[in-house]
Amino acid sequence: MGGQTVAATLEEVLQIVRRGNPRDWESRYCGRNDLTFKFVAAFLESNGIAFEKVNWLGLGIYDSNRLFTNLAQLLSDQSDTRIIVNTFRGDGSLQQSRLQTGSILEQMLHLRELLDEINVPIINKETGRQDRETIYPWPQISLREALTNRIAHRDYSSPLQSAINISPMSIGFLTVGGLPPELTLEEALLPGATFCRNQKLADLFRRLGWMEVVGSGFSDIFRGYAQYPQKPLLKNVGRSLMVELPRVENN
């Protein structure tokens, strides 16, 4: 019998390409020289982070040849990265689907605002204490950390799209890329366990106060649910990671 030829999947081809290119995705030339940074420049300057050209090499905007990197395109006004936000009704039917566009920092801010609008606090007057207790439908730290991890650790070299799925009883964050093959889900949940797919982007998030210096993202997600019977659900399926946050307050 002759040998059998099986066509490689798109993901298998991408894995071969990644192994053949020792440079990380962020630092590779993006193929464009016409990028603009109106949003990110104004936003970073307002947060005390200089965005002059003299700083671009250190920020990862330029490579060693002073060409725009993939990170530069991700941060630019011309970013082609999209984030899908799906809203579902209680019966599971799709109510609305929105597409976030623009600089990845602009998308991050819009999504933080959107989640804050959904996560309206409830005042519990029946705690038996003199002061009132404020309860959020979703623990704030868990919601913020899930969003930050979803954007900071996504595999942006993959053509697959990530999504945020919002329903009355849960919010799910689907991140393309999943965990690196050398790290199991159980290991990722250990305190201090960390991996970083996009180092320069993570560094920028840290300077903005959106991330911690050490890997505390997953443990912080679970810490937000410490006092509740409901717990987050993490699934690492193939090349994607799903973080599902259940609602803790139903009133």
Protein backbone atom coordinates (compact mmCIF):
# COMPACT_ATOMS: atom_id res chain seq x y z
CA MET A 1 0.00 0.00 0.00
CA GLY A 2 1.19 3.49 -0.83
CA GLY A 3 1.54 6.26 1.68
CA GLN A 4 -1.52 8.27 2.56
CA THR A 5 -1.45 12.05 2.25
CA VAL A 6 -3.57 14.03 4.69
CA ALA A 7 -3.97 17.77 4.23
CA ALA A 8 -2.75 19.85 7.15
CA THR A 9 -5.25 22.02 8.95
CA LEU A 10 -4.84 25.79 9.03
CA GLU A 11 -3.83 25.65 12.69
CA GLU A 12 -1.16 23.01 11.96
CA VAL A 13 0.28 25.20 9.20
CA LEU A 14 0.37 28.16 11.60
CA GLN A 15 2.19 26.06 14.20
CA ILE A 16 4.86 25.15 11.63
CA VAL A 17 5.27 28.82 10.69
CA ARG A 18 5.58 29.81 14.37
CA ARG A 19 8.25 27.17 15.03
CA GLY A 20 10.20 28.35 11.99
CA ASN A 21 10.25 31.98 13.14
CA PRO A 22 12.16 32.45 16.41
CA ARG A 23 10.95 36.04 16.80
CA ASP A 24 7.84 36.49 18.88
CA TRP A 25 4.72 37.78 17.12
CA GLU A 26 4.81 41.20 18.77
CA SER A 27 8.26 42.12 17.47
CA ARG A 28 7.81 41.04 13.84
CA TYR A 29 7.41 43.62 11.07
CA CYS A 30 3.69 44.13 10.41
CA GLY A 31 4.11 44.96 6.72
CA ARG A 32 2.76 48.50 6.98
CA ASN A 33 4.45 51.89 7.17
CA ASP A 34 1.35 54.12 7.32
CA LEU A 35 0.16 53.50 10.89
CA THR A 36 -1.19 56.34 13.03
CA PHE A 37 -1.59 56.46 16.81
CA LYS A 38 -3.99 59.29 17.59
CA PHE A 39 -5.96 57.42 20.25
CA VAL A 40 -3.13 55.58 21.96
CA ALA A 41 -0.87 58.66 22.01
CA ALA A 42 -3.51 60.82 23.71
CA PHE A 43 -4.51 58.06 26.14
CA LEU A 44 -0.97 57.16 27.20
CA GLU A 45 0.04 60.80 27.58
CA SER A 46 -3.01 61.37 29.82
CA ASN A 47 -1.75 58.50 31.98
CA GLY A 48 1.78 59.85 32.27
CA ILE A 49 3.35 57.52 29.68
CA ALA A 50 5.41 59.29 27.03
CA PHE A 51 4.63 58.24 23.46
CA GLU A 52 7.26 60.21 21.54
CA LYS A 53 9.10 58.49 18.68
CA VAL A 54 12.20 58.34 20.83
CA ASN A 55 10.30 55.89 23.07
CA TRP A 56 8.91 53.67 20.31
CA LEU A 57 11.76 51.16 20.29
CA GLY A 58 11.44 50.59 24.03
CA LEU A 59 7.65 50.31 23.84
CA GLY A 60 7.91 47.77 21.03
CA ILE A 61 6.36 50.02 18.37
CA TYR A 62 9.55 49.87 16.28
CA ASP A 63 11.74 46.83 15.65
CA SER A 64 15.53 47.09 15.51
CA ASN A 65 15.26 48.38 11.92
CA ARG A 66 12.77 51.06 13.00
CA LEU A 67 9.94 49.39 11.15
CA PHE A 68 6.46 49.07 12.63
CA THR A 69 5.88 45.83 14.54
CA ASN A 70 2.75 43.73 14.91
CA LEU A 71 2.32 45.30 18.34
CA ALA A 72 2.37 48.72 16.68
CA GLN A 73 -0.48 47.71 14.40
CA LEU A 74 -2.41 46.26 17.34
CA LEU A 75 -2.13 49.58 19.17
CA SER A 76 -2.67 51.76 16.09
CA ASP A 77 -5.80 53.41 14.73
CA GLN A 78 -5.58 50.92 11.84
CA SER A 79 -5.70 47.81 14.04
CA ASP A 80 -7.48 44.97 12.24
CA THR A 81 -8.11 43.03 15.47
CA ARG A 82 -11.78 42.72 16.34
CA ILE A 83 -13.56 41.63 19.52
CA ILE A 84 -17.07 40.22 19.23
CA VAL A 85 -19.50 40.84 22.09
CA ASN A 86 -22.57 38.61 21.98
CA THR A 87 -25.57 39.23 24.23
CA PHE A 88 -28.00 36.34 24.80
CA ARG A 89 -31.51 36.23 26.22
CA GLY A 90 -32.46 33.94 29.08
CA ASP A 91 -33.66 31.26 26.65
CA GLY A 92 -30.26 31.18 24.92
CA SER A 93 -31.27 33.04 21.77
CA LEU A 94 -28.98 35.77 20.45
CA GLN A 95 -30.22 39.25 21.31
CA GLN A 96 -27.37 41.38 19.98
CA SER A 97 -23.90 41.05 18.51
CA ARG A 98 -21.48 43.98 18.60
CA LEU A 99 -18.03 44.35 17.07
CA GLN A 100 -15.34 46.30 18.89
CA THR A 101 -12.83 47.99 16.57
CA GLY A 102 -9.94 50.45 16.73
CA SER A 103 -6.79 50.43 18.82
CA ILE A 104 -6.68 47.50 21.23
CA LEU A 105 -6.44 50.00 24.11
CA GLU A 106 -9.59 51.73 22.88
CA GLN A 107 -11.36 48.37 22.69
CA MET A 108 -10.20 47.57 26.21
CA LEU A 109 -11.64 50.82 27.57
CA HIS A 110 -14.96 50.35 25.76
CA LEU A 111 -15.27 46.81 27.10
CA ARG A 112 -14.48 47.90 30.66
CA GLU A 113 -17.24 50.53 30.37
CA LEU A 114 -19.66 47.98 28.90
CA LEU A 115 -19.05 45.49 31.69
CA ASP A 116 -19.43 48.23 34.31
CA GLU A 117 -22.81 49.13 32.80
CA ILE A 118 -23.92 45.50 33.06
CA ASN A 119 -22.49 44.94 36.53
CA VAL A 120 -24.75 47.40 38.37
CA PRO A 121 -24.30 47.10 42.17
CA ILE A 122 -27.19 46.09 44.39
CA ILE A 123 -27.59 47.51 47.90
CA ASN A 124 -28.46 44.81 50.42
CA LYS A 125 -30.39 46.43 53.30
CA GLU A 126 -31.09 43.16 55.12
CA THR A 127 -27.62 42.25 56.28
CA GLY A 128 -28.42 42.82 59.96
CA ARG A 129 -25.57 45.30 60.15
CA GLN A 130 -25.71 49.04 60.61
CA ASP A 131 -23.98 49.67 57.31
CA ARG A 132 -25.39 48.59 53.99
CA GLU A 133 -23.72 45.87 51.95
CA THR A 134 -23.03 46.49 48.27
CA ILE A 135 -23.18 43.37 46.13
CA TYR A 136 -22.22 43.21 42.47
CA PRO A 137 -23.88 40.60 40.22
CA TRP A 138 -20.34 39.62 39.16
CA PRO A 139 -17.33 40.17 41.47
CA GLN A 140 -15.53 43.23 40.11
CA ILE A 141 -12.02 41.85 40.40
CA SER A 142 -13.01 38.64 38.62
CA LEU A 143 -14.66 40.52 35.76
CA ARG A 144 -11.72 42.88 35.26
CA GLU A 145 -9.10 40.11 35.46
CA ALA A 146 -10.98 37.89 33.00
CA LEU A 147 -11.17 40.74 30.49
CA THR A 148 -7.52 41.72 30.97
CA ASN A 149 -6.31 38.13 30.55
CA ARG A 150 -8.47 37.70 27.48
CA ILE A 151 -6.84 40.67 25.73
CA ALA A 152 -3.27 40.41 27.06
CA HIS A 153 -2.76 36.68 26.41
CA ARG A 154 -4.62 36.15 23.16
CA ASP A 155 -2.75 34.55 20.27
CA TYR A 156 -2.99 37.42 17.79
CA SER A 157 -1.23 35.42 15.08
CA SER A 158 -4.29 33.18 14.78
CA PRO A 159 -7.03 34.18 12.31
CA LEU A 160 -9.67 32.77 14.66
CA GLN A 161 -11.88 35.29 16.43
CA SER A 162 -12.29 35.63 20.17
CA ALA A 163 -15.59 36.54 21.79
CA ILE A 164 -17.25 37.73 24.97
CA ASN A 165 -20.62 36.08 25.56
CA ILE A 166 -23.02 37.82 27.94
CA SER A 167 -26.17 36.16 29.27
CA PRO A 168 -28.40 36.95 32.27
CA MET A 169 -26.68 34.34 34.45
CA SER A 170 -23.07 34.26 33.18
CA ILE A 171 -20.38 36.08 31.22
CA GLY A 172 -17.95 34.01 29.17
CA PHE A 173 -14.57 35.07 27.77
CA LEU A 174 -13.28 32.98 24.85
CA THR A 175 -9.56 33.52 24.24
CA VAL A 176 -7.90 32.19 21.10
CA GLY A 177 -4.55 30.58 21.88
CA GLY A 178 -5.40 28.76 25.07
CA LEU A 179 -2.61 27.75 27.42
CA PRO A 180 0.92 27.04 26.16
CA PRO A 181 1.48 23.28 25.67
CA GLU A 182 4.03 23.12 28.51
CA LEU A 183 1.48 24.43 31.06
CA THR A 184 -1.51 22.39 32.23
CA LEU A 185 -4.76 23.96 33.41
CA GLU A 186 -4.09 22.69 36.93
CA GLU A 187 -0.66 24.34 36.93
CA ALA A 188 -2.09 27.60 35.58
CA LEU A 189 -4.43 27.79 38.58
CA LEU A 190 -1.59 27.55 41.11
CA PRO A 191 -0.72 30.79 42.96
CA GLY A 192 2.07 32.62 41.17
CA ALA A 193 1.85 30.52 38.00
CA THR A 194 2.29 32.72 34.98
CA PHE A 195 2.80 32.72 31.24
CA CYS A 196 2.93 35.68 28.91
CA ARG A 197 2.20 35.44 25.21
CA ASN A 198 2.51 39.18 24.52
CA GLN A 199 5.25 40.55 26.77
CA LYS A 200 5.31 44.15 25.49
CA LEU A 201 1.53 44.47 25.63
CA ALA A 202 1.54 43.04 29.16
CA ASP A 203 4.27 45.53 30.15
CA LEU A 204 2.08 48.37 28.89
CA PHE A 205 -0.92 47.00 30.79
CA ARG A 206 1.18 46.91 33.96
CA ARG A 207 2.23 50.53 33.53
CA LEU A 208 -1.45 51.44 33.16
CA GLY A 209 -2.28 49.53 36.36
CA TRP A 210 -4.34 46.92 34.53
CA MET A 211 -2.10 43.95 35.40
CA GLU A 212 0.04 42.82 38.32
CA VAL A 213 3.77 42.25 38.03
CA VAL A 214 3.44 38.54 38.81
CA GLY A 215 0.97 36.07 37.40
CA SER A 216 -2.03 36.47 39.66
CA GLY A 217 -4.79 36.68 37.04
CA PHE A 218 -6.43 33.27 37.46
CA SER A 219 -6.07 33.25 41.24
CA ASP A 220 -7.64 36.74 41.39
CA ILE A 221 -10.56 35.53 39.27
CA PHE A 222 -11.26 32.79 41.82
CA ARG A 223 -10.53 35.05 44.79
CA GLY A 224 -13.44 37.26 43.79
CA TYR A 225 -15.77 34.27 44.28
CA ALA A 226 -14.29 33.11 47.61
CA GLN A 227 -17.40 34.04 49.64
CA TYR A 228 -19.94 32.70 47.14
CA PRO A 229 -21.13 29.15 46.39
CA GLN A 230 -20.87 29.83 42.67
CA LYS A 231 -17.41 29.38 41.15
CA PRO A 232 -15.78 30.36 37.84
CA LEU A 233 -15.38 27.69 35.18
CA LEU A 234 -12.19 27.41 33.13
CA LYS A 235 -11.93 25.18 30.08
CA ASN A 236 -8.86 24.73 27.90
CA VAL A 237 -10.16 23.24 24.65
CA GLY A 238 -7.63 22.78 21.87
CA ARG A 239 -6.31 26.21 20.98
CA SER A 240 -8.87 28.20 22.98
CA LEU A 241 -9.44 29.01 26.64
CA MET A 242 -12.91 29.70 28.01
CA VAL A 243 -13.40 31.54 31.30
CA GLU A 244 -17.03 31.56 32.42
CA LEU A 245 -18.10 33.76 35.32
CA PRO A 246 -21.45 32.89 36.96
CA ARG A 247 -23.72 35.56 38.37
CA VAL A 248 -23.74 35.63 42.18
CA GLU A 249 -26.64 38.05 42.84
CA ASN A 250 -29.99 37.34 41.17
CA ASN A 251 -32.17 40.12 42.58
